[in-house]
Amino acid sequence: MLHIRDAVVGSIIPNELQLSLIEDLHMQRLRYIKQVGLGYLVYPGANHTRFEHSIGTMHITREILAQIKEKNEELECVGLMHDIGHAAFSHCSDALLEKHLKTTHEKVGEEIIRTTSIKDIIQNSTLSFPKLIELFSQKGYGELVTGSFGADRLDYLVRDAIYSGVAYGVVDYQNIKDNIALYKGKPATYQQGIVSIESLLIARYSMFTSVYHHHTNLIAQGMYENAVDSAIATGEMKPEELKTLNDFEMVERLRGIKVSNELITRVMNRKLFKRAYFNYIPDTVKMQEIFEALEKTGLKPEQYAAKTIKFKGDGSEIAVVNREGGFIGNLQELSPLVKTLTSTVDSRKRLIVSCDLENVGKVKTAIEKILGVSANSEPTAT
Amino acid sequence: MLHIRDAVVGSIIPNELQLSLIEDLHMQRLRYIKQVGLGYLVYPGANHTRFEHSIGTMHITREILAQIKEKNEELECVGLMHDIGHAAFSHCSDALLEKHLKTTHEKVGEEIIRTTSIKDIIQNSTLSFPKLIELFSQKGYGELVTGSFGADRLDYLVRDAIYSGVAYGVVDYQNIKDNIALYKGKPATYQQGIVSIESLLIARYSMFTSVYHHHTNLIAQGMYENAVDSAIATGEMKPEELKTLNDFEMVERLRGIKVSNELITRVMNRKLFKRAYFNYIPDTVKMQEIFEALEKTGLKPEQYAAKTIKFKGDGSEIAVVNREGGFIGNLQELSPLVKTLTSTVDSRKRLIVSCDLENVGKVKTAIEKILGVSANSEPTAT
Amino acid sequence: MLHIRDAVVGSIIPNELQLSLIEDLHMQRLRYIKQVGLGYLVYPGANHTRFEHSIGTMHITREILAQIKEKNEELECVGLMHDIGHAAFSHCSDALLEKHLKTTHEKVGEEIIRTTSIKDIIQNSTLSFPKLIELFSQKGYGELVTGSFGADRLDYLVRDAIYSGVAYGVVDYQNIKDNIALYKGKPATYQQGIVSIESLLIARYSMFTSVYHHHTNLIAQGMYENAVDSAIATGEMKPEELKTLNDFEMVERLRGIKVSNELITRVMNRKLFKRAYFNYIPDTVKMQEIFEALEKTGLKPEQYAAKTIKFKGDGSEIAVVNREGGFIGNLQELSPLVKTLTSTVDSRKRLIVSCDLENVGKVKTAIEKILGVSANSEPTAT
Amino acid sequence: MLHIRDAVVGSIIPNELQLSLIEDLHMQRLRYIKQVGLGYLVYPGANHTRFEHSIGTMHITREILAQIKEKNEELECVGLMHDIGHAAFSHCSDALLEKHLKTTHEKVGEEIIRTTSIKDIIQNSTLSFPKLIELFSQKGYGELVTGSFGADRLDYLVRDAIYSGVAYGVVDYQNIKDNIALYKGKPATYQQGIVSIESLLIARYSMFTSVYHHHTNLIAQGMYENAVDSAIATGEMKPEELKTLNDFEMVERLRGIKVSNELITRVMNRKLFKRAYFNYIPDTVKMQEIFEALEKTGLKPEQYAAKTIKFKGDGSEIAVVNREGGFIGNLQELSPLVKTLTSTVDSRKRLIVSCDLENVGKVKTAIEKILGVSANSEPTAT
């Protein structure tokens, strides 16, 4: 009986089917896709991958199912495979998938499950393939994996926090799990779980602030996107490659392409652009305007990076129920903290523009001019 | 060289003076005052005491001083002695000190420092006694110990969370400490510290919700207060005794007094009252009205317990500064989460009334009647 | 559904019967019996009690049973109640129980189970009372609780290490548990568990060296034993009281007895004797000789404390089996480390004698003279 | 002021010089050299790199220097750079460096320091370059970094244990550090440190047993060595490349070479050989004999992997001193556990041979025949 040791959730015992899936090339590939993408350039310990996160998510899915006293092998496998479609450096490639292939990692994942050896493994088992696909698309019980306090999030917040060496993500996982209920077929919480879910949502917000949206992380991400964009623009890289290359294959691929080589090498060696602009901007601003302004500075596209980000709060839809299953209210109504997270904090779009130090002044001025907003509301960390 | 091992902050090396203070009877007494009072009746592991918390606070004070590059031996000793005046079961006796002696544990502490062997130890050292007293009264740098993100709170939130086995108190202590600045002689934070202080304030809120103000904890506390009140009412216990008795002396003392024996024995054996009422009430309601209503039920004072509580948010006064020391704003303005904690969450008073199960109906009706508010907005945990 | 939160093993859900037992006075009493006795005088955080250890042991027993795929409700209750007979300050009273009552805490425990409300609770349940008693006496599966790598030890080594703030007790509990097998009805291990059990046995040895047998701990223990001995010698305390008094009742009881008051007060305030002698001695030396030599120094019995200790290694009987259940060998033969622990390390008796600083010279000389062994092989810690 | 967050040692503040070194390409390269090589194929979380280990080692070096009250900037930099010469997958390449270049990673490291941008950085600082080189060669104080209980080992045992999710490596780092002394210019320990150093040495032994020498890890390593050997044998890879390629560059390089492609791809996808032989063998056996026997089976060199390993105990040279600096004895004499580790456990050589499942019988028989020793004394894990 194989036990997989994990630094976060302990000892995991996959069953035979799960082991076959884990051994499949598509799952093994996740060993080479870093969980927080280029975040290791900010937090040196954050080298963990989608592989261990996937196994951890399967384990937590199983524990949640035990809590609500349900058997659902398909859902456990969805927990295991929910990230199977991630491209190189995880979320760092999300915008690229959208831009060049009009797809998402979820859709790529579904494609893999529907068309590869994964399909054969499932079909040779006792599992229902249609049911698995339905759960994978986050319908019904699928939310137990990918929802506001689903297995996915319970795993990644704690895991990312531990590997990054920050404390924000340490949530009372045990209490959340112990209080998961079902309401109208969707995950809900008993009242005793409220304080822990508040904590979870706030931990998530803090992780965005300090890890996922750390400006250095975003700058590295911007440079990486540029490198890929250029490689595709020259036709030397095909958009389809995005779907299959893992982290290091992508790096080596970009190194071999002349227009991308310098940028990707700089990212790898952490010779990053500096922040020229990092502030909230009106939702109405279009990236087109930004790029035009940047072009007018005389700099070439590979000399700067620009992208917008948004923290999406959530939790408004979490039902709070009593032990008899009766509806008490929505979490957002019951918790002022959650309300703040889902209203005030939620709504703001931020722009980050970076370039080499000698061009920072020029770029900053150009952006401030078209936006009429000063360049920095954010901490100036090194 | 003595190293004190601590489960929370690691290895602590007191200097000679600090060691003398630790060895003094007034500090040793804190070994027998539980940090979260009767909280161990809810969280069995919460048997930690004011003694280790005091040593931990001294240690963190020292680390904060190192961070702001100041030497201040008096402040380190204030960190060590800030809780020296606590009565039995810590905050469980706060209302009793107020009611029967018109004092607080802080004032009792100052009295101890001014009038006992502690004074001799300080005066035989190189420390300034007036300076120490001033810091002890939380003036100026004193806030580095007792303020919103002072050493006291940094120690107790983490310590209480660990010993209780809940995760809420795990804050990014390192980052808070690394970003402490001084602004107008008071503790402030650099911008990079904001996310951690948000976390700290929310952790504090969660700890109140789930530990300090857990209904079972409050019920035990109410029964304990009743036992002491009765003992004092009959004249068998002198109010002055409150100042000196430690946890177990208090228990044995109350056991020896006829009117208190049963209540304190029940508390010790966790044969607690049940919750009859636990809800937010208007600030205008007076305890007098509550007690009159309870009297009319025909129950005797030792058959019920009633008390009000309030969560006091804070943080509004925390200045955020840049690396050059310039003022950027108040944390409350800069952080919507902190604003929520200090406004919405802050303002509400809650009443908890408990009694034996067979009287719950009667008591509940009586209270609901005079308040016009239903008995339970709170989770009904066992 | 009640969840008990624990700092060491997480969240525990007792069933109805277990909850009744936990609520019984005899279990509640364990809240006031410190797990490592007077060890908190060395490690300030070590205030944990037999109560949380008992619940933790029940939890681990349950997990071990799940691993070997057995149901055994009686054994879970034995895990819960295995320490129900402990006297004040746990092992600090063991020698006193032996001396004054010719009994052990295990026998007292069995007596409690056989004769009190505990018996009624068990007999009103579906459990077999005779089976429970048999398991309680450590027969057969009873070793899963109290054996070399049983639930008791798995809980206390980790728990004591965490609360003391030392790292020695951190064992790979998961791996030990995952590899527990049964061989001839007794706990055995698969080969993959060897390295973890080696670790466990060594952790135990380190915990003895640095916590349980820390000289300061032993000195406090000696003074406590003296206080009780004197109280019993004068007839003011009855030996039977040993069986019922908890920590603080014992302290208050001794304080009220003239001959014991000073000693127990000194222990409480950590005004301890100093070490005069701490070294290995021949097994043939009798305590009688030591006490006679001490008497000749002219000191009174309450002016010194003397006791012998021994570290008992074990593990020699652990069978190592293969996945098919076949016997591979005894752990002691297979592991040189375990062999060392059970032979060399095991066999040595140590004497510790302490008294006030001004008498240390006199006492030391007296003991060295009769033993012909120098006073100190041990570290001279403060 | 830059703070580097680390999951293991907390928050690290490099000074300006250290920051320059960290930013140098030779240090950045270590981000892409996994700390435990291919160990992530056994423990999925073990993706940590030599980069964070190097920073952690610098930090611990600094703390040790503080303990012995010395300033030694050169030594801190040695702590940072002690692993700068590691080749791809760390120790997985050690035998390759030896075989193809007659060198070690330490010598490569010294070469880097003596001849690259690193040299310029040091020479432009106030540091003594000759002193740094001397310390780097592990002379004198250099042992504080690389010795039996030096900073290197204190970091890696804990780090590897945490990331692998096993508990063996958790040592009482604090206590070891607090008791480090100097004796004749070399690191020694006070008596109070003995129990912690025992623990450390045993933790090291356990980590070898369960992580570094885990059979799956060794099999992957053997296949990797084969892949490189073949690539070099055909002349397509130059031995010198070993010195510069990082993990992923090595993988992509080998993929591009026909004879190596299959083996390296199998390693990456964890399609590993199975164990045919894993047992202790006489020291006199030569690998030549083994390879000849394997050749006779008719299999091609790329169809099997064979290598020998040895656990090297140590610690015999650790002096134990008293607080006055006087010599008490060697640790090995004073501690039976350490003696066992350095004698019995130490001396044995082990051979591991692996191949595809269908060839296991053939290979096993061939090896058993020439050695006269049965194939398995080791646990048969999956």
mmCIF file of C-alpha atoms in Angstrom, chain B residues 62-164:
data_model
loop_
_atom_site.group_PDB
_atom_site.id
_atom_site.type_symbol
_atom_site.label_atom_id
_atom_site.label_comp_id
_atom_site.label_asym_id
_atom_site.label_seq_id
_atom_site.Cartn_x
_atom_site.Cartn_y
_atom_site.Cartn_z
ATOM 1 C CA ARG B 62 13.606 43.039 23.071
ATOM 2 C CA GLU B 63 13.270 42.071 19.424
ATOM 3 C CA ILE B 64 11.129 45.111 18.658
ATOM 4 C CA LEU B 65 13.700 47.344 20.314
ATOM 5 C CA ALA B 66 16.417 45.750 18.181
ATOM 6 C CA GLN B 67 14.294 46.451 15.097
ATOM 7 C CA ILE B 68 13.961 50.168 15.874
ATOM 8 C CA LYS B 69 17.590 50.220 17.004
ATOM 9 C CA GLU B 70 16.914 51.414 20.544
ATOM 10 C CA LYS B 71 18.245 50.241 23.881
ATOM 11 C CA ASN B 72 15.652 50.395 26.638
ATOM 12 C CA GLU B 73 16.153 48.029 29.564
ATOM 13 C CA GLU B 74 13.242 49.535 31.425
ATOM 14 C CA LEU B 75 10.902 48.662 28.574
ATOM 15 C CA GLU B 76 12.101 45.064 28.505
ATOM 16 C CA CYS B 77 11.264 44.815 32.219
ATOM 17 C CA VAL B 78 7.863 46.352 31.559
ATOM 18 C CA GLY B 79 7.346 43.638 28.962
ATOM 19 C CA LEU B 80 8.189 41.082 31.619
ATOM 20 C CA MET B 81 6.018 42.595 34.333
ATOM 21 C CA HIS B 82 3.098 44.042 32.396
ATOM 22 C CA ASP B 83 0.721 41.366 33.749
ATOM 23 C CA ILE B 84 2.106 41.147 37.280
ATOM 24 C CA GLY B 85 -1.137 42.489 38.754
ATOM 25 C CA HIS B 86 -3.494 39.935 37.245
ATOM 26 C CA ALA B 87 -5.915 38.275 39.679
ATOM 27 C CA ALA B 88 -7.047 34.647 39.630
ATOM 28 C CA PHE B 89 -7.963 33.313 36.196
ATOM 29 C CA SER B 90 -6.729 36.523 34.537
ATOM 30 C CA HIS B 91 -9.506 38.439 32.813
ATOM 31 C CA CYS B 92 -12.153 36.389 34.636
ATOM 32 C CA SER B 93 -11.423 38.548 37.665
ATOM 33 C CA ASP B 94 -11.294 41.906 35.890
ATOM 34 C CA ALA B 95 -14.950 42.752 36.528
ATOM 35 C CA LEU B 96 -14.571 41.639 40.149
ATOM 36 C CA LEU B 97 -11.586 43.928 40.713
ATOM 37 C CA GLU B 98 -13.626 46.767 39.270
ATOM 38 C CA LYS B 99 -16.769 46.008 41.250
ATOM 39 C CA HIS B 100 -15.302 45.265 44.643
ATOM 40 C CA LEU B 101 -12.107 47.314 44.649
ATOM 41 C CA LYS B 102 -12.643 49.948 41.960
ATOM 42 C CA THR B 103 -9.346 48.943 40.492
ATOM 43 C CA THR B 104 -7.806 47.196 37.502
ATOM 44 C CA HIS B 105 -5.072 44.623 37.159
ATOM 45 C CA GLU B 106 -2.877 47.347 35.709
ATOM 46 C CA LYS B 107 -3.258 49.454 38.853
ATOM 47 C CA VAL B 108 -2.659 46.440 41.083
ATOM 48 C CA GLY B 109 0.442 45.759 39.027
ATOM 49 C CA GLU B 110 1.740 49.276 39.499
ATOM 50 C CA GLU B 111 1.113 48.956 43.233
ATOM 51 C CA ILE B 112 3.152 45.744 43.335
ATOM 52 C CA ILE B 113 6.004 47.360 41.493
ATOM 53 C CA ARG B 114 5.931 50.459 43.697
ATOM 54 C CA THR B 115 5.702 48.705 47.041
ATOM 55 C CA THR B 116 7.215 45.243 47.098
ATOM 56 C CA SER B 117 10.469 43.364 46.651
ATOM 57 C CA ILE B 118 10.151 44.198 42.963
ATOM 58 C CA LYS B 119 10.864 47.813 43.826
ATOM 59 C CA ASP B 120 14.017 46.820 45.698
ATOM 60 C CA ILE B 121 15.276 44.776 42.802
ATOM 61 C CA ILE B 122 14.781 47.642 40.360
ATOM 62 C CA GLN B 123 16.283 50.213 42.697
ATOM 63 C CA ASN B 124 19.343 48.071 43.279
ATOM 64 C CA SER B 125 19.906 47.956 39.543
ATOM 65 C CA THR B 126 21.079 50.582 37.070
ATOM 66 C CA LEU B 127 17.536 51.109 35.800
ATOM 67 C CA SER B 128 15.545 54.297 36.276
ATOM 68 C CA PHE B 129 12.584 53.536 38.508
ATOM 69 C CA PRO B 130 10.509 56.589 37.409
ATOM 70 C CA LYS B 131 11.106 55.757 33.770
ATOM 71 C CA LEU B 132 9.982 52.193 34.341
ATOM 72 C CA ILE B 133 6.809 53.362 36.088
ATOM 73 C CA GLU B 134 6.065 55.767 33.263
ATOM 74 C CA LEU B 135 6.473 53.068 30.631
ATOM 75 C CA PHE B 136 4.393 50.709 32.746
ATOM 76 C CA SER B 137 1.527 53.216 32.565
ATOM 77 C CA GLN B 138 1.597 52.750 28.818
ATOM 78 C CA LYS B 139 2.949 56.170 28.046
ATOM 79 C CA GLY B 140 5.261 56.798 25.100
ATOM 80 C CA TYR B 141 7.280 53.732 24.211
ATOM 81 C CA GLY B 142 5.067 51.805 26.627
ATOM 82 C CA GLU B 143 2.827 51.231 23.620
ATOM 83 C CA LEU B 144 5.528 49.052 22.119
ATOM 84 C CA VAL B 145 4.499 46.594 24.811
ATOM 85 C CA THR B 146 0.778 47.150 25.171
ATOM 86 C CA GLY B 147 -0.315 48.899 21.971
ATOM 87 C CA SER B 148 -2.310 47.664 18.994
ATOM 88 C CA PHE B 149 0.575 45.672 17.613
ATOM 89 C CA GLY B 150 2.774 45.675 20.672
ATOM 90 C CA ALA B 151 4.774 42.817 22.136
ATOM 91 C CA ASP B 152 1.973 41.777 24.487
ATOM 92 C CA ARG B 153 -0.499 41.178 21.725
ATOM 93 C CA LEU B 154 2.023 39.620 19.366
ATOM 94 C CA ASP B 155 2.781 37.085 22.060
ATOM 95 C CA TYR B 156 -0.677 36.317 23.341
ATOM 96 C CA LEU B 157 -2.493 35.945 20.043
ATOM 97 C CA VAL B 158 -0.021 33.384 18.804
ATOM 98 C CA ARG B 159 0.356 31.681 22.170
ATOM 99 C CA ASP B 160 -3.364 31.436 22.883
ATOM 100 C CA ALA B 161 -4.008 30.117 19.386
ATOM 101 C CA ILE B 162 -1.339 27.451 19.635
ATOM 102 C CA TYR B 163 -2.349 26.210 23.072
ATOM 103 C CA SER B 164 -6.042 26.270 22.150
#
